[in-house]
Amino acid sequence: MKVTSLAFAAALAGSLFSQSALAQGTLRIAMTASDVPLTTGQPDQGGEGQRFMGLTVYDALVHWDLTRSDRPSTLIPGLSEGWSVDASDKTKWTFRIRPGVKFHDGSELTAEAVAWNFDKLLKQDAPQFDQRQAAQGRSRIPAIASYRAVDKLTLEIVTRTPDATLPYQLAWIGISSPAQWEKVGRNWQEFAKTPSGTGPWRLVGLTPRERAEMVPNKDYWDKTRVPKLDRLVLIPMPETNTRIAALRSGQVDWIEAPAPDAVPSLRTAGYQIVSNAYPHNWTWHFSRVDGSPWNDIRVRRAANLAVDREGLKELLGGLMIPAEGFMPPGHQWFGKPSFKVTRDLAHARQLMAEAGYTPAKPLQTKILISPSGSGQMQPLAMNEFVQQNLAEAGIKIDFEVVEWNTLINIWRAGARHETSRGATGMNYSYFIQDPFTGFIRHLQCDLQPPAGTNWGHYCDPEMDKLFNAIRNTFDPVEQQKVLEAVHEKYVNDALFLMVTHDVNARAMSGKVRGFVQAQNWFQDFSTITMAP
């Protein structure tokens, strides 16, 4: 059921929720996604799906520390209480599985259960292999060559080559219960209705495209993260105006990505507007296949010089950080790129002329965009603004609008795949929190689809040498120097259209208490309470 009008907001007060769901202690969140994320352990719907269905019902071997708002998040132990890499063979890792952890169905977490979960993503002839989950999770863990349970609480993972980014990769992989999968007849569709993870929340109600309801896992292994709420309700609501109407009418308590022009009136009316810097950017990902106009660095640089980021910031009511690179200004990996990402229309036009384009013969090409989605901010208004900017430089853009989850699937298939529909770029917002998801997965030669998510099929041996250096540099200080060099190349070669960095704004009722907005794509809902 696609949300198409404000009538849906009014309906929420009636058929979707009983009076008990409106009681103190229930938090109702309107997501930007158009459907409830996949519930089996590897959510779809992008980073938003992981935020609301991955890190609630499930745990990973490695977690992010989401307890602080005043500094970037770091990795901490999750279902693995610790890990180490072999000093003489840096492809061999040992993970110590946390003892005493139970799945929601009461079965025990073991190293064998974790290996079973890797099989569901990586081993196509395994009985538990699930293509839907593999599509979400396989590309997150490209380093893994093999794995085995050494004993009940010891897991060994061997990487294809030395790879210091493995813990970051594993933070994406939710661990599902093998016992529950057996109980429901070895059927992932049935599992999705009554899923079982080890996370702080248990899913107790699911209506596709309408809502998901969770209650606290009172037996959660980390007592500091046992939820304080009685219930958490997730509602897919992709249209911005619908979310705002639902918040104003009291039918939800929290909305993701409020429209910037509504923020002043929401504040005046007493709603909380919460935001924070976080590792996220809003880009156009260029195709680099044969014949793409973006293969010319002059065109890529011209596009970056044409964007009026300060004007866009005004359009968004200040809720953005203008891009100066792929990473935000002041980031520890920013380095000192020589190409300055700024508005310089005269230089942009000069570069386009050098590339062979004139006002009478502009560059014309197509870009894929979405109407909403995880991290996409206000994509229709923002893309129209950028479209007008680029036209001033002689770059004429046509858009094809596709639903967010469809765009994710196109991104995974790659620019050469027929699903890209002849487009030479797509508007895609990226989680840029760690070396792999921030840099490597986008541009490594051998991560072109279907092996990974290098959508544009970019391949540069010099960049690959830098990526290999990241993986082989286990000393944090030395690794940072390599990361700075990588970012300098991202910027100097204008490898993306670098537009803005989101501040992850959300609006919520004054009744919502105790929320700590981490500098992270993900958030912890365990600390939240609802005032009477």
Coordinates of C-alpha atoms in Angstrom, one line a residue:
M1 CA 0.0 0.0 0.0
K2 CA 1.8 3.1 -1.2
V3 CA 1.2 6.3 0.8
T4 CA -0.3 8.8 -1.6
S5 CA -2.3 11.3 0.5
L6 CA -2.8 12.8 3.9
A7 CA -5.8 10.5 4.4
F8 CA -3.4 7.8 5.5
A9 CA -2.3 10.0 8.4
A10 CA -5.9 10.3 9.6
A11 CA -6.4 6.5 9.2
L12 CA -3.5 5.9 11.7
A13 CA -5.7 7.0 14.6
G14 CA -8.3 4.4 13.8
S15 CA -7.7 1.0 12.2
L16 CA -3.9 0.8 12.6
F17 CA -3.7 1.3 16.3
S18 CA -5.7 0.4 19.3
Q19 CA -6.0 2.7 22.3
S20 CA -3.5 0.5 24.1
A21 CA -0.9 1.4 21.4
L22 CA -1.3 5.0 22.4
A23 CA -0.5 4.5 26.1
Q24 CA 2.5 5.9 27.9
G25 CA 5.6 4.1 27.0
T26 CA 4.8 3.5 23.3
L27 CA 7.0 5.4 20.7
R28 CA 5.6 5.6 17.2
I29 CA 8.1 6.4 14.5
A30 CA 7.3 7.4 10.9
M31 CA 10.1 6.2 8.6
T32 CA 10.9 7.5 5.1
A33 CA 10.9 4.0 3.8
S34 CA 7.9 2.8 1.7
D35 CA 7.7 -0.6 3.5
V36 CA 8.7 -2.3 6.7
P37 CA 12.3 -3.4 6.3
L38 CA 13.0 -7.1 5.8
T39 CA 12.8 -8.8 9.2
T40 CA 14.9 -11.9 8.8
G41 CA 18.3 -10.5 9.9
Q42 CA 19.7 -8.6 6.9
P43 CA 17.2 -5.7 6.4
D44 CA 16.6 -4.0 3.1
Q45 CA 15.6 -0.3 2.8
G46 CA 19.2 0.8 3.1
G47 CA 20.8 2.3 6.2
E48 CA 17.3 3.2 7.6
G49 CA 16.4 -0.5 7.4
Q50 CA 19.5 -1.4 9.4
R51 CA 18.7 1.4 11.9
F52 CA 15.2 0.3 12.7
M53 CA 15.1 -3.5 12.0
G54 CA 18.8 -4.5 12.0
L55 CA 20.1 -3.1 15.3
T56 CA 16.8 -3.5 17.2
V57 CA 15.9 -7.2 16.7
Y58 CA 19.4 -8.4 15.9
D59 CA 23.0 -8.1 17.1
A60 CA 26.2 -8.3 15.1
L61 CA 29.6 -9.7 16.3
V62 CA 30.8 -6.1 16.4
H63 CA 28.7 -3.1 17.5
W64 CA 29.0 0.7 17.2
D65 CA 29.2 2.7 20.5
L66 CA 26.0 4.8 20.2
T67 CA 26.1 6.3 23.7
R68 CA 27.7 9.6 22.9
S69 CA 26.6 12.6 20.8
D70 CA 29.7 14.7 21.1
R71 CA 32.2 12.6 19.1
P72 CA 32.2 10.1 16.2
S73 CA 31.2 6.6 17.1
T74 CA 33.8 3.8 17.5
L75 CA 33.6 0.0 17.3
I76 CA 33.0 -1.9 20.4
P77 CA 32.4 -5.7 21.2
G78 CA 29.0 -7.1 20.3
L79 CA 28.2 -10.8 20.2
S80 CA 31.9 -11.2 20.1
E81 CA 33.4 -10.1 23.4
G82 CA 36.8 -9.7 21.7
W83 CA 38.8 -10.5 18.6
S84 CA 42.4 -10.7 17.5
V85 CA 44.4 -11.2 14.3
D86 CA 47.2 -13.8 14.1
A87 CA 50.6 -12.0 14.3
S88 CA 52.2 -14.3 11.8
D89 CA 49.3 -14.6 9.4
K90 CA 47.2 -11.5 9.2
T91 CA 44.5 -13.2 7.2
K92 CA 43.5 -15.3 10.2
W93 CA 41.2 -13.8 12.8
T94 CA 39.8 -15.2 16.1
F95 CA 36.5 -14.0 17.5
R96 CA 35.5 -15.0 21.1
I97 CA 31.7 -15.5 21.2
R98 CA 30.0 -13.9 24.2
P99 CA 28.9 -16.7 26.6
G100 CA 25.3 -16.9 27.9
V101 CA 23.6 -15.1 25.1
K102 CA 20.1 -16.4 24.1
F103 CA 18.1 -15.9 21.0
H104 CA 14.5 -14.6 21.5
D105 CA 13.3 -18.2 21.1
G106 CA 15.4 -19.3 24.0
S107 CA 18.1 -21.2 22.0
E108 CA 21.8 -20.5 22.7
L109 CA 24.2 -18.4 20.7
T110 CA 27.3 -20.4 19.7
A111 CA 30.1 -20.1 17.2
E112 CA 28.3 -22.7 15.1
A113 CA 25.2 -20.5 15.0
V114 CA 27.3 -17.6 13.7
A115 CA 28.9 -19.8 11.0
W116 CA 25.4 -21.0 10.1
N117 CA 24.5 -17.3 9.5
F118 CA 27.5 -16.7 7.2
D119 CA 26.3 -19.8 5.2
K120 CA 22.9 -18.2 4.8
L121 CA 24.6 -15.3 3.0
L122 CA 27.6 -16.8 1.3
K123 CA 27.0 -20.5 0.6
Q124 CA 24.5 -21.0 -2.2
D125 CA 24.1 -24.8 -1.7
A126 CA 23.4 -24.4 2.1
P127 CA 19.8 -25.3 3.1
Q128 CA 19.5 -22.0 4.9
F129 CA 20.9 -19.8 2.0
D130 CA 18.5 -16.9 1.4
Q131 CA 18.8 -14.9 -1.7
R132 CA 17.0 -11.9 -0.3
Q133 CA 19.3 -11.7 2.7
A134 CA 22.4 -12.4 0.6
A135 CA 21.5 -9.5 -1.6
Q136 CA 21.7 -7.2 1.4
G137 CA 24.6 -8.8 3.3
R138 CA 27.0 -10.5 0.9
S139 CA 28.5 -7.3 -0.4
R140 CA 29.1 -6.1 3.1
I141 CA 31.7 -8.8 3.9
P142 CA 33.8 -9.3 0.8
A143 CA 36.9 -9.9 2.8
I144 CA 35.7 -13.3 4.1
A145 CA 37.3 -16.3 2.4
S146 CA 36.3 -19.0 5.0
Y147 CA 35.1 -19.4 8.5
R148 CA 34.6 -22.2 11.1
A149 CA 33.6 -22.8 14.6
V150 CA 36.8 -23.9 16.4
D151 CA 34.8 -24.8 19.5
K152 CA 31.5 -23.7 21.1
L153 CA 32.6 -20.1 21.7
T154 CA 35.4 -19.6 19.3
L155 CA 35.0 -18.6 15.7
E156 CA 37.8 -18.4 13.2
I157 CA 37.5 -16.2 10.1
V158 CA 40.1 -16.2 7.3
T159 CA 40.2 -13.3 4.9
R160 CA 41.1 -13.4 1.2
T161 CA 44.1 -11.1 1.9
P162 CA 45.1 -9.2 5.0
D163 CA 42.3 -6.8 5.8
A164 CA 42.3 -4.5 8.7
T165 CA 38.7 -3.4 7.9
L166 CA 37.1 -6.8 8.7
P167 CA 35.5 -5.7 12.1
Y168 CA 33.8 -2.8 10.3
Q169 CA 32.4 -5.2 7.8
L170 CA 31.1 -7.6 10.4
A171 CA 29.1 -4.8 12.1
W172 CA 26.6 -5.0 9.3
I173 CA 25.7 -8.7 9.8
G174 CA 22.8 -9.6 12.0
I175 CA 22.7 -13.0 13.6
S176 CA 19.5 -15.0 13.2
S177 CA 18.4 -18.0 15.2
P178 CA 19.0 -21.4 13.4
A179 CA 16.6 -23.1 15.9
Q180 CA 13.8 -20.7 15.0
W181 CA 14.4 -21.3 11.3
E182 CA 14.1 -25.1 11.9
K183 CA 11.0 -24.5 14.0
V184 CA 9.1 -22.7 11.3
G185 CA 9.8 -25.4 8.7
R186 CA 13.1 -24.1 7.3
N187 CA 11.2 -21.3 5.5
W188 CA 12.5 -17.7 5.6
Q189 CA 9.1 -16.3 4.7
E190 CA 7.6 -18.0 7.8
F191 CA 10.7 -16.9 9.8
A192 CA 10.0 -13.3 8.8
K193 CA 6.6 -13.4 10.5
T194 CA 8.1 -14.6 13.9
P195 CA 11.8 -13.6 13.7
S196 CA 14.3 -14.5 16.4
G197 CA 17.5 -12.6 16.9
T198 CA 19.4 -11.7 20.1
G199 CA 18.7 -8.0 20.0
P200 CA 17.2 -5.7 22.6
W201 CA 13.8 -5.7 20.9
R202 CA 11.5 -8.5 19.9
L203 CA 9.2 -8.2 16.9
V204 CA 5.6 -9.0 17.9
G205 CA 3.5 -7.6 15.1
L206 CA 4.0 -7.1 11.4
T207 CA 1.8 -5.8 8.7
P208 CA 3.7 -5.2 5.4
R209 CA 3.7 -1.6 4.2
E210 CA 1.8 -0.5 7.3
R211 CA 3.6 -1.2 10.6
A212 CA 5.9 -3.3 12.7
E213 CA 5.6 -3.5 16.5
M214 CA 8.3 -4.4 19.0
V215 CA 8.6 -5.0 22.7
P216 CA 11.6 -5.0 24.9
N217 CA 13.7 -8.2 25.2
K218 CA 13.8 -8.2 29.0
D219 CA 16.5 -10.9 29.0
Y220 CA 18.9 -8.9 26.8
W221 CA 22.5 -9.7 27.6
D222 CA 23.6 -6.1 27.8
K223 CA 21.6 -4.8 30.8
T224 CA 22.5 -1.2 30.0
R225 CA 20.5 -1.5 26.7
V226 CA 17.3 -3.2 27.9
P227 CA 14.7 -0.8 26.4
K228 CA 12.8 1.4 28.8
L229 CA 9.8 1.8 26.5
D230 CA 6.8 -0.6 26.6
R231 CA 6.6 -0.7 22.8
L232 CA 8.2 0.6 19.6
V233 CA 6.1 1.0 16.5
L234 CA 7.5 1.6 13.0
I235 CA 5.4 3.0 10.3
P236 CA 6.5 3.3 6.6
M237 CA 5.6 6.8 5.5
P238 CA 7.7 8.0 2.5
E239 CA 5.9 11.3 1.8
T240 CA 7.3 14.2 3.8
N241 CA 4.0 16.1 4.2
T242 CA 2.2 12.9 5.4
R243 CA 4.8 12.4 8.1
I244 CA 4.5 16.0 9.2
A245 CA 0.7 15.8 9.3
A246 CA 0.9 12.6 11.3
L247 CA 3.2 14.3 13.9
R248 CA 1.1 17.4 14.2
S249 CA -2.1 15.3 14.7
G250 CA -0.5 13.2 17.4
Q251 CA -0.7 10.0 15.5
V252 CA 3.1 9.5 15.6
D253 CA 5.7 10.8 18.1
W254 CA 8.7 10.9 15.8
I255 CA 9.4 11.5 12.1
E256 CA 12.5 11.0 10.1
A257 CA 13.7 13.8 7.7
P258 CA 11.2 16.6 8.3
A259 CA 10.7 19.0 5.4
P260 CA 13.1 22.0 6.1
D261 CA 10.3 24.6 5.4
A262 CA 8.2 23.0 8.2
V263 CA 11.0 23.1 10.8
P264 CA 10.4 26.7 12.1
S265 CA 6.7 26.1 12.6
L266 CA 7.3 22.7 14.3
R267 CA 9.7 24.4 16.7
T268 CA 7.2 27.1 17.4
A269 CA 4.6 24.5 18.1
G270 CA 6.8 22.8 20.7
Y271 CA 8.2 19.9 18.8
Q272 CA 11.8 18.9 19.2
I273 CA 14.1 19.2 16.2
V274 CA 17.1 17.0 16.8
S275 CA 20.1 16.9 14.5
N276 CA 23.9 16.1 14.7
A277 CA 26.8 15.8 12.3
Y278 CA 27.2 12.2 11.2
P279 CA 29.1 10.2 8.6
H280 CA 26.9 10.6 5.6
N281 CA 27.1 12.3 2.2
W282 CA 24.6 13.1 -0.6
T283 CA 26.2 12.5 -4.0
W284 CA 25.6 11.6 -7.6
H285 CA 27.5 8.4 -8.3
F286 CA 28.9 8.6 -11.9
S287 CA 28.9 5.8 -14.3
R288 CA 32.4 5.1 -15.8
V289 CA 31.4 2.5 -18.4
D290 CA 32.5 3.1 -22.0
G291 CA 30.7 6.1 -23.5
S292 CA 29.8 7.8 -20.2
P293 CA 30.3 11.5 -20.4
W294 CA 31.7 11.4 -16.8
N295 CA 34.8 9.6 -18.0
D296 CA 36.1 13.1 -18.8
I297 CA 37.6 14.7 -15.7
R298 CA 36.8 18.1 -17.1
V299 CA 33.1 17.3 -17.1
R300 CA 33.2 15.8 -13.6
R301 CA 35.0 18.9 -12.3
A302 CA 32.7 21.2 -14.1
A303 CA 29.7 19.6 -12.5
N304 CA 31.2 20.0 -9.1
L305 CA 32.0 23.6 -9.7
A306 CA 28.5 24.4 -10.9
V307 CA 26.6 23.4 -7.8
D308 CA 25.5 26.3 -5.5
R309 CA 25.8 24.6 -2.2
E310 CA 25.1 27.7 -0.1
G311 CA 21.9 28.2 -2.1
L312 CA 20.9 24.6 -1.5
K313 CA 21.6 25.1 2.2
E314 CA 19.2 28.0 2.3
L315 CA 16.6 25.8 0.5
L316 CA 17.0 23.2 3.2
G317 CA 16.6 25.7 6.1
G318 CA 20.3 25.3 7.1
L319 CA 19.9 21.5 7.7
M320 CA 23.0 20.5 5.7
I321 CA 26.8 20.9 5.7
P322 CA 28.0 22.0 2.2
A323 CA 30.3 19.4 0.7
E324 CA 34.0 20.3 0.2
G325 CA 34.8 16.7 -0.6
F326 CA 33.5 13.2 -0.2
M327 CA 34.1 13.4 3.6
P328 CA 32.8 16.4 5.5
P329 CA 35.0 19.4 6.2
G330 CA 37.3 18.8 9.1
H331 CA 37.1 15.0 8.9
Q332 CA 40.2 13.2 10.1
W333 CA 40.6 11.6 6.6
F334 CA 40.1 14.8 4.6
G335 CA 43.7 15.5 3.8
K336 CA 44.7 18.4 1.6
P337 CA 43.2 18.0 -1.9
S338 CA 44.3 20.5 -4.5
F339 CA 40.9 20.7 -6.3
K340 CA 38.6 22.9 -4.4
V341 CA 34.9 21.9 -4.4
T342 CA 33.2 25.2 -4.6
R343 CA 30.8 27.3 -6.8
D344 CA 32.8 28.7 -9.7
L345 CA 30.4 28.9 -12.7
A346 CA 32.9 30.6 -15.0
H347 CA 35.5 27.9 -14.5
A348 CA 32.8 25.2 -15.0
R349 CA 31.8 26.7 -18.3
Q350 CA 35.4 26.9 -19.4
L351 CA 36.0 23.2 -18.6
M352 CA 32.8 22.3 -20.5
A353 CA 34.1 24.2 -23.5
E354 CA 37.4 22.5 -23.3
A355 CA 35.5 19.1 -23.3
G356 CA 33.8 20.1 -26.5
Y357 CA 30.4 21.3 -25.2
T358 CA 28.9 24.7 -26.1
P359 CA 25.6 26.5 -25.3
A360 CA 24.3 25.3 -28.6
K361 CA 25.6 21.8 -28.0
P362 CA 25.2 21.1 -24.3
L363 CA 25.9 17.8 -22.6
Q364 CA 22.6 15.8 -22.2
T365 CA 22.4 12.8 -20.0
K366 CA 20.1 10.9 -17.6
I367 CA 20.3 10.5 -13.8
L368 CA 18.3 8.1 -11.7
I369 CA 16.8 9.5 -8.5
S370 CA 14.3 8.5 -5.8
P371 CA 11.3 10.3 -4.3
S372 CA 12.4 9.5 -0.7
G373 CA 14.5 6.9 1.2
S374 CA 17.1 6.3 3.8
G375 CA 19.5 9.2 4.0
Q376 CA 18.1 10.7 0.7
M377 CA 17.0 13.9 2.6
Q378 CA 14.6 15.8 0.3
P379 CA 15.6 14.2 -3.0
L380 CA 13.1 15.7 -5.4
A381 CA 13.6 19.3 -4.4
M382 CA 17.3 18.9 -4.0
N383 CA 17.8 17.2 -7.4
E384 CA 15.7 19.9 -9.2
F385 CA 18.0 22.5 -7.6
V386 CA 21.1 20.8 -8.7
Q387 CA 19.6 20.2 -12.2
Q388 CA 19.1 24.0 -12.6
N389 CA 22.7 24.6 -11.4
L390 CA 24.2 22.2 -13.9
A391 CA 22.1 23.6 -16.8
E392 CA 23.9 27.0 -16.2
A393 CA 27.2 25.2 -17.0
G394 CA 25.9 23.5 -20.1
I395 CA 25.0 20.1 -18.5
K396 CA 21.3 19.2 -19.3
I397 CA 20.0 16.5 -17.0
D398 CA 16.9 14.4 -17.4
F399 CA 15.7 12.5 -14.4
E400 CA 14.1 9.0 -14.1
V401 CA 12.4 8.7 -10.7
V402 CA 12.3 5.2 -9.2
E403 CA 11.3 4.0 -5.7
W404 CA 14.1 3.9 -3.2
N405 CA 14.4 0.1 -2.7
T406 CA 14.3 -0.2 -6.5
L407 CA 17.2 2.2 -6.8
I408 CA 19.1 0.2 -4.2
N409 CA 18.7 -2.9 -6.4
I410 CA 19.8 -1.0 -9.5
W411 CA 22.8 0.2 -7.6
R412 CA 23.7 -3.4 -6.7
A413 CA 23.3 -4.5 -10.3
G414 CA 25.7 -2.0 -11.7
A415 CA 25.7 0.7 -14.4
R416 CA 26.2 -1.9 -17.2
H417 CA 23.1 -3.8 -16.2
E418 CA 19.9 -3.2 -18.1
T419 CA 18.1 -2.0 -15.0
S420 CA 20.2 1.2 -15.1
R421 CA 18.0 2.1 -18.1
G422 CA 20.8 4.0 -19.9
A423 CA 21.4 6.4 -17.0
T424 CA 25.0 7.7 -16.5
G425 CA 24.6 8.4 -12.8
M426 CA 22.4 8.1 -9.8
N427 CA 21.7 10.2 -6.7
Y428 CA 22.7 8.0 -3.8
S429 CA 23.4 8.9 -0.2
Y430 CA 26.3 7.0 1.4
F431 CA 27.2 5.8 4.9
I432 CA 30.9 6.9 5.1
Q433 CA 31.7 5.8 8.6
D434 CA 34.5 3.3 8.0
P435 CA 37.2 2.7 5.4
F436 CA 35.3 -0.1 3.6
T437 CA 31.8 1.4 3.4
G438 CA 33.2 4.9 3.1
F439 CA 35.8 4.4 0.3
I440 CA 36.7 0.9 -0.8
R441 CA 33.3 -0.6 -1.8
H442 CA 32.5 2.3 -4.2
L443 CA 35.6 2.1 -6.4
Q444 CA 37.7 -1.0 -6.0
C445 CA 38.2 -2.7 -9.4
D446 CA 37.2 -6.2 -8.3
L447 CA 34.1 -5.0 -6.5
Q448 CA 32.3 -4.2 -9.7
P449 CA 28.8 -5.9 -9.7
P450 CA 27.9 -8.6 -9.2
A451 CA 31.0 -9.0 -6.9
G452 CA 30.3 -5.8 -5.0
T453 CA 28.8 -2.3 -5.1
N454 CA 31.1 -0.4 -7.4
W455 CA 28.1 0.7 -9.4
G456 CA 29.9 2.9 -11.8
H457 CA 32.5 0.2 -12.8
Y458 CA 35.3 2.5 -12.0
C459 CA 38.8 0.9 -12.1
D460 CA 42.1 2.7 -11.4
P461 CA 45.2 0.6 -10.4
E462 CA 46.5 3.6 -8.5
M463 CA 43.4 3.7 -6.3
D464 CA 43.5 -0.1 -5.8
K465 CA 47.1 0.2 -4.5
L466 CA 45.8 2.7 -1.9
F467 CA 43.0 0.4 -1.0
N468 CA 45.4 -2.5 -0.5
A469 CA 47.5 -0.2 1.7
I470 CA 44.5 0.5 3.9
R471 CA 43.9 -3.2 4.4
N472 CA 47.5 -4.0 5.1
T473 CA 48.1 -1.1 7.5
F474 CA 47.1 -2.3 11.0
D475 CA 48.7 0.7 12.8
P476 CA 46.0 3.4 13.2
V477 CA 48.3 6.4 12.7
E478 CA 49.9 5.0 9.5
Q479 CA 46.5 3.9 8.2
Q480 CA 45.1 7.4 8.6
K481 CA 47.8 8.8 6.3
V482 CA 46.7 6.3 3.6
L483 CA 43.1 7.3 4.2
E484 CA 44.0 10.9 3.7
A485 CA 45.7 10.0 0.4
V486 CA 42.6 8.1 -0.7
H487 CA 40.3 11.1 0.0
E488 CA 42.6 13.5 -1.8
K489 CA 42.3 11.3 -4.9
Y490 CA 38.5 11.1 -4.5
V491 CA 38.4 14.9 -4.6
N492 CA 41.2 15.8 -7.0
D493 CA 39.7 13.4 -9.6
A494 CA 36.1 14.6 -8.9
L495 CA 35.0 11.0 -8.7
F496 CA 31.5 11.9 -7.5
L497 CA 29.3 14.9 -7.7
M498 CA 29.8 15.9 -4.1
V499 CA 26.9 18.0 -3.0
T500 CA 26.2 18.0 0.8
H501 CA 26.4 16.2 4.1
D502 CA 23.2 15.6 6.0
V503 CA 22.7 16.5 9.7
N504 CA 20.2 13.7 10.2
A505 CA 17.4 15.9 11.3
R506 CA 14.3 14.3 12.9
A507 CA 11.3 15.9 14.6
M508 CA 9.6 14.5 17.6
S509 CA 7.0 15.2 20.3
G510 CA 8.0 16.9 23.5
K511 CA 7.1 13.7 25.2
V512 CA 10.1 11.9 23.8
R513 CA 12.8 11.8 26.5
G514 CA 16.3 10.4 26.9
F515 CA 17.2 10.1 23.2
V516 CA 21.0 10.6 22.5
Q517 CA 21.6 11.3 18.8
A518 CA 24.9 9.6 18.1
Q519 CA 27.2 10.8 15.3
N520 CA 26.3 7.7 13.5
W521 CA 23.9 6.5 10.8
F522 CA 22.5 4.2 13.4
Q523 CA 20.9 5.0 16.8
D524 CA 20.0 3.3 20.0
F525 CA 16.3 3.5 21.1
S526 CA 16.9 1.7 24.4
T527 CA 17.4 4.9 26.5
I528 CA 14.1 6.5 25.4
T529 CA 11.1 7.1 27.6
M530 CA 7.7 8.8 26.9
A531 CA 6.5 11.4 29.3
P532 CA 2.8 11.3 30.3

